[in-house]
Coordinates of C-alpha atoms (C1' of nucleotides) in Angstrom, one line a residue:
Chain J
X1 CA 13.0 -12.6 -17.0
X2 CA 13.9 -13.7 -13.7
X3 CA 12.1 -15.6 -11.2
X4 CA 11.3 -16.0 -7.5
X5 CA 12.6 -18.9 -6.7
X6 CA 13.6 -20.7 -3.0
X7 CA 13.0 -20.2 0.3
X8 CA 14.2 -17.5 2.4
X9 CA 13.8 -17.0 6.5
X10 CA 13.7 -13.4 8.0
X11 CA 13.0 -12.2 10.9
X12 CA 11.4 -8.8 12.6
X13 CA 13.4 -6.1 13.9
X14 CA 12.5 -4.2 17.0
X15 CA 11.0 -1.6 14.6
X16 CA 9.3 -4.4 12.7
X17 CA 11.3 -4.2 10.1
X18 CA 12.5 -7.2 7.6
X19 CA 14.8 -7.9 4.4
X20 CA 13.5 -9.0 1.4
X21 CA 16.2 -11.5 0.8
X22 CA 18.9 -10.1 -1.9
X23 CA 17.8 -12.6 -4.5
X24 CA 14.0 -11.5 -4.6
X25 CA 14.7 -7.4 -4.7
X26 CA 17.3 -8.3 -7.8
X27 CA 13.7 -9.9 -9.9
X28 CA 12.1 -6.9 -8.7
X29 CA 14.6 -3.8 -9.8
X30 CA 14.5 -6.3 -13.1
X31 CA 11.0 -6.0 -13.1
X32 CA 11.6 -1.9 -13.2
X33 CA 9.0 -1.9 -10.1
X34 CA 10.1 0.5 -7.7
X35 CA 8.8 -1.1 -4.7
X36 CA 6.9 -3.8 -3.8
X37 CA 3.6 -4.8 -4.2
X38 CA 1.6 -7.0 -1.6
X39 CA -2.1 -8.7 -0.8
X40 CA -3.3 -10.6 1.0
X41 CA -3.6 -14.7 -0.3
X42 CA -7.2 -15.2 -1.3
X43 CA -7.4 -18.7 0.2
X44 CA -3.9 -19.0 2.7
X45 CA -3.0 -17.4 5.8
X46 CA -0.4 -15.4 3.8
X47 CA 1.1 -12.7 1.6
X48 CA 1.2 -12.3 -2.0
X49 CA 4.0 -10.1 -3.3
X50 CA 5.5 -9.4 -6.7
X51 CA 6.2 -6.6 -9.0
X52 CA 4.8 -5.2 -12.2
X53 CA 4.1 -8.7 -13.2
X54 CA 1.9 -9.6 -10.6
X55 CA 0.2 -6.2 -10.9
X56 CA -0.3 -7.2 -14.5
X57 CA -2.3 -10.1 -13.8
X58 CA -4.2 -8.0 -11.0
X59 CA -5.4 -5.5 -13.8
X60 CA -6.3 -8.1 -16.3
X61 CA -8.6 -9.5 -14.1
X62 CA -9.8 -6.6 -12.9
X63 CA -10.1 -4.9 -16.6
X64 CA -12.3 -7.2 -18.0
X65 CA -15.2 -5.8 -16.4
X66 CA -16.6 -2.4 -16.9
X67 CA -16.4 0.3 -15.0
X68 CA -19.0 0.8 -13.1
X69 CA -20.5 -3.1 -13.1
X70 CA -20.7 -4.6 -9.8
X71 CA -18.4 -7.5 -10.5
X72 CA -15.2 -4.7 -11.1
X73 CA -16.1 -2.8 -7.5
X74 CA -15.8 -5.9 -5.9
X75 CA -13.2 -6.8 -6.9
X76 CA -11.1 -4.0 -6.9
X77 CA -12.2 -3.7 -3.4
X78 CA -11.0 -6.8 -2.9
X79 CA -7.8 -6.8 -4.3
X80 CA -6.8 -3.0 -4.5
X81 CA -8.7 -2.0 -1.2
X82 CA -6.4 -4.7 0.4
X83 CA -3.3 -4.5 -1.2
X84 CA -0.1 -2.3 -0.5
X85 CA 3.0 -0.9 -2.2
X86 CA 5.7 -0.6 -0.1
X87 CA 9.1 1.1 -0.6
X88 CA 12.2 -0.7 0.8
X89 CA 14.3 1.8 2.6
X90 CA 17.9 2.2 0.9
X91 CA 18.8 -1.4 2.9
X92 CA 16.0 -3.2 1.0
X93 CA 14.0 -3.9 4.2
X94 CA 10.1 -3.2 4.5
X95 CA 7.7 -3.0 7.2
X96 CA 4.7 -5.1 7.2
X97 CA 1.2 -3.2 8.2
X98 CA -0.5 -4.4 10.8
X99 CA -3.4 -5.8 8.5
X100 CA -0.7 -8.3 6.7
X101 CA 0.9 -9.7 9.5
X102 CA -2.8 -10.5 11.5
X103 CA -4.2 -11.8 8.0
X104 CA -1.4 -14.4 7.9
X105 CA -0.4 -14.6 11.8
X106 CA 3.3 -13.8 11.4
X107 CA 4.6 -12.8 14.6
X108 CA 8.4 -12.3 14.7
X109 CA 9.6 -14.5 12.0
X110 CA 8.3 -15.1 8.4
X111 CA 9.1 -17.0 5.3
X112 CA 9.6 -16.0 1.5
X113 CA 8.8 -18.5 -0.4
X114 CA 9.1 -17.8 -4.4
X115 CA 6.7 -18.9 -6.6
X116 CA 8.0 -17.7 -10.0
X117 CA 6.3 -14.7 -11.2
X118 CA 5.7 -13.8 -7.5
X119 CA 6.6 -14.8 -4.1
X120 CA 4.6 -15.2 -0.7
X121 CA 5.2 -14.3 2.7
X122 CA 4.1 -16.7 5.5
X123 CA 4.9 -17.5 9.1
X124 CA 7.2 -20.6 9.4
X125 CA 4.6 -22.8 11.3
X126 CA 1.9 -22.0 8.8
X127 CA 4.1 -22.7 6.0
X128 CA 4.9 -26.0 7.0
X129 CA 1.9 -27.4 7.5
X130 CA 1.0 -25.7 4.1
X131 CA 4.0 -27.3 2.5
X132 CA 2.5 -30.5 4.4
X133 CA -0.5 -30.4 2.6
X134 CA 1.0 -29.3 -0.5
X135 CA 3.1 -32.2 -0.8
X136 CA 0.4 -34.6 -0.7
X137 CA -1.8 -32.7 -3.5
X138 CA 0.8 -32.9 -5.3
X139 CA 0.4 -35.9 -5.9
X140 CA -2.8 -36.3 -7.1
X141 CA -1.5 -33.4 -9.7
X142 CA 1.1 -35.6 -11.0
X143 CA -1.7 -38.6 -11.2
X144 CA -3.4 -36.4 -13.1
X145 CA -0.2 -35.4 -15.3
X146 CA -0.1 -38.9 -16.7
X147 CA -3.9 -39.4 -16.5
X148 CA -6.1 -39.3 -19.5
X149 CA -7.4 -36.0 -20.4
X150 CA -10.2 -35.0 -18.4
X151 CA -9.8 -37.5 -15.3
X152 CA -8.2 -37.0 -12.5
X153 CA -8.9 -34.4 -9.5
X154 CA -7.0 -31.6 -11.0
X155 CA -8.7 -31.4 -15.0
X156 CA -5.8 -29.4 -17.4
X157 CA -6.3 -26.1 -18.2
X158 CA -4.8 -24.4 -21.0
X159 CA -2.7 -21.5 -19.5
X160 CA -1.5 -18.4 -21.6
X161 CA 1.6 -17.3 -20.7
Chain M
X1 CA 0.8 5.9 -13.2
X2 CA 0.0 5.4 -9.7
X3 CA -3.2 4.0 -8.2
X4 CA -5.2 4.1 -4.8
X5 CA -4.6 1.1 -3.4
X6 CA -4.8 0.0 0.1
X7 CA -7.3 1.0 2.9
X8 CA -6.6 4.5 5.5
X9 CA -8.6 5.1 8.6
X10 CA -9.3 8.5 9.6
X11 CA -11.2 10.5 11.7
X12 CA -13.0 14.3 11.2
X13 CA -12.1 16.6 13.7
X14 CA -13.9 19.0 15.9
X15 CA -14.5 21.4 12.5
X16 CA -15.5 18.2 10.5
X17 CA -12.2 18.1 8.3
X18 CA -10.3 15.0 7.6
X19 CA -6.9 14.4 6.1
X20 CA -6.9 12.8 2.7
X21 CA -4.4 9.4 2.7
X22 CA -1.2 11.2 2.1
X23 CA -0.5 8.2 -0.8
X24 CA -3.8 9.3 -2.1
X25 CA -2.9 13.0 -2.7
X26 CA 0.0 12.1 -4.4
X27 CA -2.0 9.9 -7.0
X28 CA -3.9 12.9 -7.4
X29 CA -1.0 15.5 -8.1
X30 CA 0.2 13.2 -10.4
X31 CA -3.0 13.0 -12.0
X32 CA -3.0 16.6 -12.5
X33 CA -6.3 17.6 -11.0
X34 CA -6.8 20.8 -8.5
X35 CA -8.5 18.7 -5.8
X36 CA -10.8 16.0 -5.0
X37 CA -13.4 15.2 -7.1
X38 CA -15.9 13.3 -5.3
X39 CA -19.6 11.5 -5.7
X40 CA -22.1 9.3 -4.1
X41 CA -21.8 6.1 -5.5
X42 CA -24.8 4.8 -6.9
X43 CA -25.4 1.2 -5.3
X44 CA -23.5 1.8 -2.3
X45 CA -23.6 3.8 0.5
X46 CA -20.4 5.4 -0.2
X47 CA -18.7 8.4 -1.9
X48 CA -16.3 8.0 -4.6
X49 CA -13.1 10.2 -5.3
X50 CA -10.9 10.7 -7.6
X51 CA -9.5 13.1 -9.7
X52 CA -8.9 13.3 -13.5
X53 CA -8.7 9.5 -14.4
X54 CA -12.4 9.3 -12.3
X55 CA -13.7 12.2 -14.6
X56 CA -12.7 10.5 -18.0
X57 CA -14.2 6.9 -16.9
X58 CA -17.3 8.8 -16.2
X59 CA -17.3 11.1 -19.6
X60 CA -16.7 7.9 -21.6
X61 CA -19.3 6.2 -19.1
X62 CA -22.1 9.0 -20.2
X63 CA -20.9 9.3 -23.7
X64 CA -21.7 5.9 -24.7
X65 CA -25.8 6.9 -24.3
X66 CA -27.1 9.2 -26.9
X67 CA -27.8 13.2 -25.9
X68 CA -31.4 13.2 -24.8
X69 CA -31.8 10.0 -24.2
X70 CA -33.2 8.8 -20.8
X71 CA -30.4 6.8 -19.6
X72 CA -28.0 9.7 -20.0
X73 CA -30.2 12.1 -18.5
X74 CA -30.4 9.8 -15.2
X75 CA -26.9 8.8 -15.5
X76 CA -25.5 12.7 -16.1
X77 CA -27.7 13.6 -12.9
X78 CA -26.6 11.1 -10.4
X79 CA -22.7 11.5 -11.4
X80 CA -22.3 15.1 -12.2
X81 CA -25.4 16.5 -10.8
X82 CA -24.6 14.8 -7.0
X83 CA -20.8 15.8 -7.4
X84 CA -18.7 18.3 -5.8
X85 CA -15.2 19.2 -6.0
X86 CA -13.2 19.5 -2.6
X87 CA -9.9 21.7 -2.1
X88 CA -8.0 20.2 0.7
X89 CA -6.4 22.6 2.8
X90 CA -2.5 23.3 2.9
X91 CA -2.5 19.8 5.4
X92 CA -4.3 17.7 2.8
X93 CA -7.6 17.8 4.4
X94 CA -10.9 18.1 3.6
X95 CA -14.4 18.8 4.8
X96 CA -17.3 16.8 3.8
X97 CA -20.6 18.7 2.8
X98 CA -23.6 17.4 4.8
X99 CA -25.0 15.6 2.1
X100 CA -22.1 13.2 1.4
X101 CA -21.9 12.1 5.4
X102 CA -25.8 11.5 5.4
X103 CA -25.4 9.0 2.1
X104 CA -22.5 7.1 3.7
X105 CA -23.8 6.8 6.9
X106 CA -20.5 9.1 8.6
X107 CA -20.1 9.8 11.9
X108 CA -16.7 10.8 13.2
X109 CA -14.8 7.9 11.6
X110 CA -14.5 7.2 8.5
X111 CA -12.4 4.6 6.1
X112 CA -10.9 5.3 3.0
X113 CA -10.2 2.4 0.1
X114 CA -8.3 2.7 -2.9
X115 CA -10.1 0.9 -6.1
X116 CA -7.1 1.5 -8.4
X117 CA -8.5 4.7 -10.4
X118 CA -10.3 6.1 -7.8
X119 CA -11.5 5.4 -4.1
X120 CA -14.6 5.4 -1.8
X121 CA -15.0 7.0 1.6
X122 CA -17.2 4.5 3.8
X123 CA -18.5 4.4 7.5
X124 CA -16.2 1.8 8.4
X125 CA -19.2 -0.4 9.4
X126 CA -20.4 -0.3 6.7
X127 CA -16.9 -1.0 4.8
X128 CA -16.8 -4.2 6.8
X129 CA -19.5 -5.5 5.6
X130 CA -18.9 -4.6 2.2
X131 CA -15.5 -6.2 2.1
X132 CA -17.0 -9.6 3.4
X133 CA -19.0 -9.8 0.0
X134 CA -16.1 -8.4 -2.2
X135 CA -13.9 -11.3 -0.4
X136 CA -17.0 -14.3 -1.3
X137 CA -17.0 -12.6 -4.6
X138 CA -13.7 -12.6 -5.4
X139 CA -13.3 -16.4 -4.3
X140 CA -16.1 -17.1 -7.1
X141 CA -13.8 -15.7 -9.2
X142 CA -11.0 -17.1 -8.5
X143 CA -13.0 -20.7 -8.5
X144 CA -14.7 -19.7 -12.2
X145 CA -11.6 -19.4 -13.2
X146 CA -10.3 -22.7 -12.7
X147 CA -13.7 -24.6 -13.4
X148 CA -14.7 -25.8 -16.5
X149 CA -16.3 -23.3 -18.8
X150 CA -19.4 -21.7 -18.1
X151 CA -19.6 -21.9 -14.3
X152 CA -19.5 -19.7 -11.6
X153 CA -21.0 -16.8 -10.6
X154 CA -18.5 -14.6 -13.1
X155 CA -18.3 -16.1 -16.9
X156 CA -15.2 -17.6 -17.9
X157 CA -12.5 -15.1 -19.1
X158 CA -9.9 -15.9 -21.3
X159 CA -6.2 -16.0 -19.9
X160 CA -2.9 -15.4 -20.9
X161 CA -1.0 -12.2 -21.8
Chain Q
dT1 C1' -22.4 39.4 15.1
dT2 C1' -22.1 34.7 14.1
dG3 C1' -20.8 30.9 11.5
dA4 C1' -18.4 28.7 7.7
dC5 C1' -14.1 28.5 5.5
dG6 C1' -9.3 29.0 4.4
dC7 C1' -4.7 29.7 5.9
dC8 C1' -0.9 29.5 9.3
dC9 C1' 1.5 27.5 13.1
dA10 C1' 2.7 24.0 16.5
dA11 C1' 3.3 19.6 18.4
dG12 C1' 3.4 14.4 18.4
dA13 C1' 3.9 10.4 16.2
dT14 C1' 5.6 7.8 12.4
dT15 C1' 8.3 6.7 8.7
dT16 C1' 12.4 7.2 6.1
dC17 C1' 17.1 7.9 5.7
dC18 C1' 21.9 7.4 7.0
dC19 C1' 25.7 5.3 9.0
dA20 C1' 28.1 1.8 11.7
dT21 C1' 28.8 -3.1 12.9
dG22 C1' 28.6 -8.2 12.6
dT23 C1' 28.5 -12.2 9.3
dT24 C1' 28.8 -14.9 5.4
dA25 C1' 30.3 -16.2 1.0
dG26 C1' 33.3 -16.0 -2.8
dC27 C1' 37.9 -15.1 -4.4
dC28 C1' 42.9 -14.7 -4.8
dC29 C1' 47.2 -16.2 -3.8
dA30 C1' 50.9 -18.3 -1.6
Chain A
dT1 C1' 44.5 -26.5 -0.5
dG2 C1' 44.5 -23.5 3.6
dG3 C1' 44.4 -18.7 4.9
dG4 C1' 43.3 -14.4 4.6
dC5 C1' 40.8 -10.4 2.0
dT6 C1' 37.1 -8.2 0.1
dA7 C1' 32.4 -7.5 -1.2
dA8 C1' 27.6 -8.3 -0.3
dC9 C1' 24.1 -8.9 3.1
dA10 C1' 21.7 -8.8 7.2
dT11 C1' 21.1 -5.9 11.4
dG12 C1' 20.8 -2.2 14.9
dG13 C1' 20.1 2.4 16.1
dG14 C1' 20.0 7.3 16.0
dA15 C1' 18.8 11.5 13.2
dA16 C1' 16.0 13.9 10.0
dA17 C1' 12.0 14.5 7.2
dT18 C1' 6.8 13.5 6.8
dC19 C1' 2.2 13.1 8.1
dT20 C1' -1.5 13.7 11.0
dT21 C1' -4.0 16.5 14.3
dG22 C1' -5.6 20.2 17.0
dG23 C1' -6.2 25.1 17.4
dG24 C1' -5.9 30.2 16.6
dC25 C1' -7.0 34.1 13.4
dG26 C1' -8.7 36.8 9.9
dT27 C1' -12.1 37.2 6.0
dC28 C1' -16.4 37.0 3.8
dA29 C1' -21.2 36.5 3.8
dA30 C1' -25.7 35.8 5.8

DNA sequence: TTGACGCCCAAGATTTCCCATGTTAGCCCA
DNA sequence: TGGGCTAACATGGGAAATCTTGGGCGTCAA
């Protein structure tokens, strides 16, 4: 199955409206998710988005608690209450609510940046001083690649699929 | 099948109605239920909607107590006993009886927040401060999931498809 | 008679759709 | 290998369809 992958710029029309780059809308029609789905980054001034896939992962985490137990409402109200689908119009553009483009201070151009199974949506300055930062955990993951088990800043965790 | 996702501001209008998120009635057609079916949710000062998905999780919610006992009594009384079900007009709107405003704490405004199978109708003060601790919760999460077993607020889950 | 409620109609404001125009990238052929 | 040609994309706007809101009426019941 297809990935997000690269870097794309875009900018806002005067009716606020943007392209999902060509690429990114081909992984989601592959992903048979008519539309896109978006929230907010827990811990970055950006946006999540993805397809079925990501909404996957959403409802795993979300389904492991019952209904009804405090831990489930928060989190759904956390991630559903805060999330969006949106329907690109025949072109493939979207228009970004108001909500999105405050949480991750995107003003008239933005940045798709794929991430595999999902992509994220930032403003160009934020993004590179993310990718700043980024690049210098980095390397204390790849320290802890060749690190002995259990060492290191980042400890390996066993990831299903 | 769809969910209510997202968050809708609305207001109630000199004859108290309010129009229901247009995305939400659509979840609700396609969840095949003749209205609104609504409740005050028990630890929150809220009401929760929701059609026929709603009605099931509470059925199988009840059903796990045995008749007669206490539990089911309470439960059955607070859920069904509390509820009404709302016909929104030909516009999609509703009015909401006394009884709900005065257990959400309603005025003229009023926020509406999709949890996936249903959705809660909230003063929007007091959705603001409810979404502060569903974003802290959700960071615990988010942090229990990558810390080593048996930490965090939320107990480990297992991952992977 | 008065008030609550349901239905109908009428804007206004958005959002969605449709079409037209630059641009870019890839391709074919001389 | 250079020069078009064509197909896909990214854009810009205008037109049409939706949604949200605010009232007007008529009905039923207290």
């Amino acid at each position: 199955m297809g990935r997000f992958l690269s870097t794309f710029q875009g900018r806002l029309d005067s009716k606020g409206r943007v392209s999902l780059p060509a690429a990114f809308r081909v992984v989601l029609e592959e992903d048979g998710f008519a539309g896109v789905f978006l929230h907010p980054a827990l811990e970055q001034p950006a946006i999540e988005a993805g397809g079925n896939r990501l909404l996957a992962t959403i409802d795993g985490l979300i389904g492991r608690f019952s209904p009804y137990s405090e831990a489930r409402d928060l989190l759904a109200t956390a991630l559903y209450g805060q999330a969006e689908t949106l329907r690109p119009d025949p072109e493939g553009r979207i228009v970004l609510p108001e909500r999105f483009k405050a949480h991750a201070g995107i003003g008239s151009e933005l940045v798709f940046v794929g991430l595999g199974e999902k992509f994220r949506i930032w403003s160009p300055q934020k993004f590179t001083a993310h990718l700043e930062e980024a690049t210098l955990s980095l390397r204390d993951v790849r320290a802890s690649l060749s690190a002995p088990d259990g060492e290191g800043k980042f400890p390996p965790v066993a990831r299903g699929t």
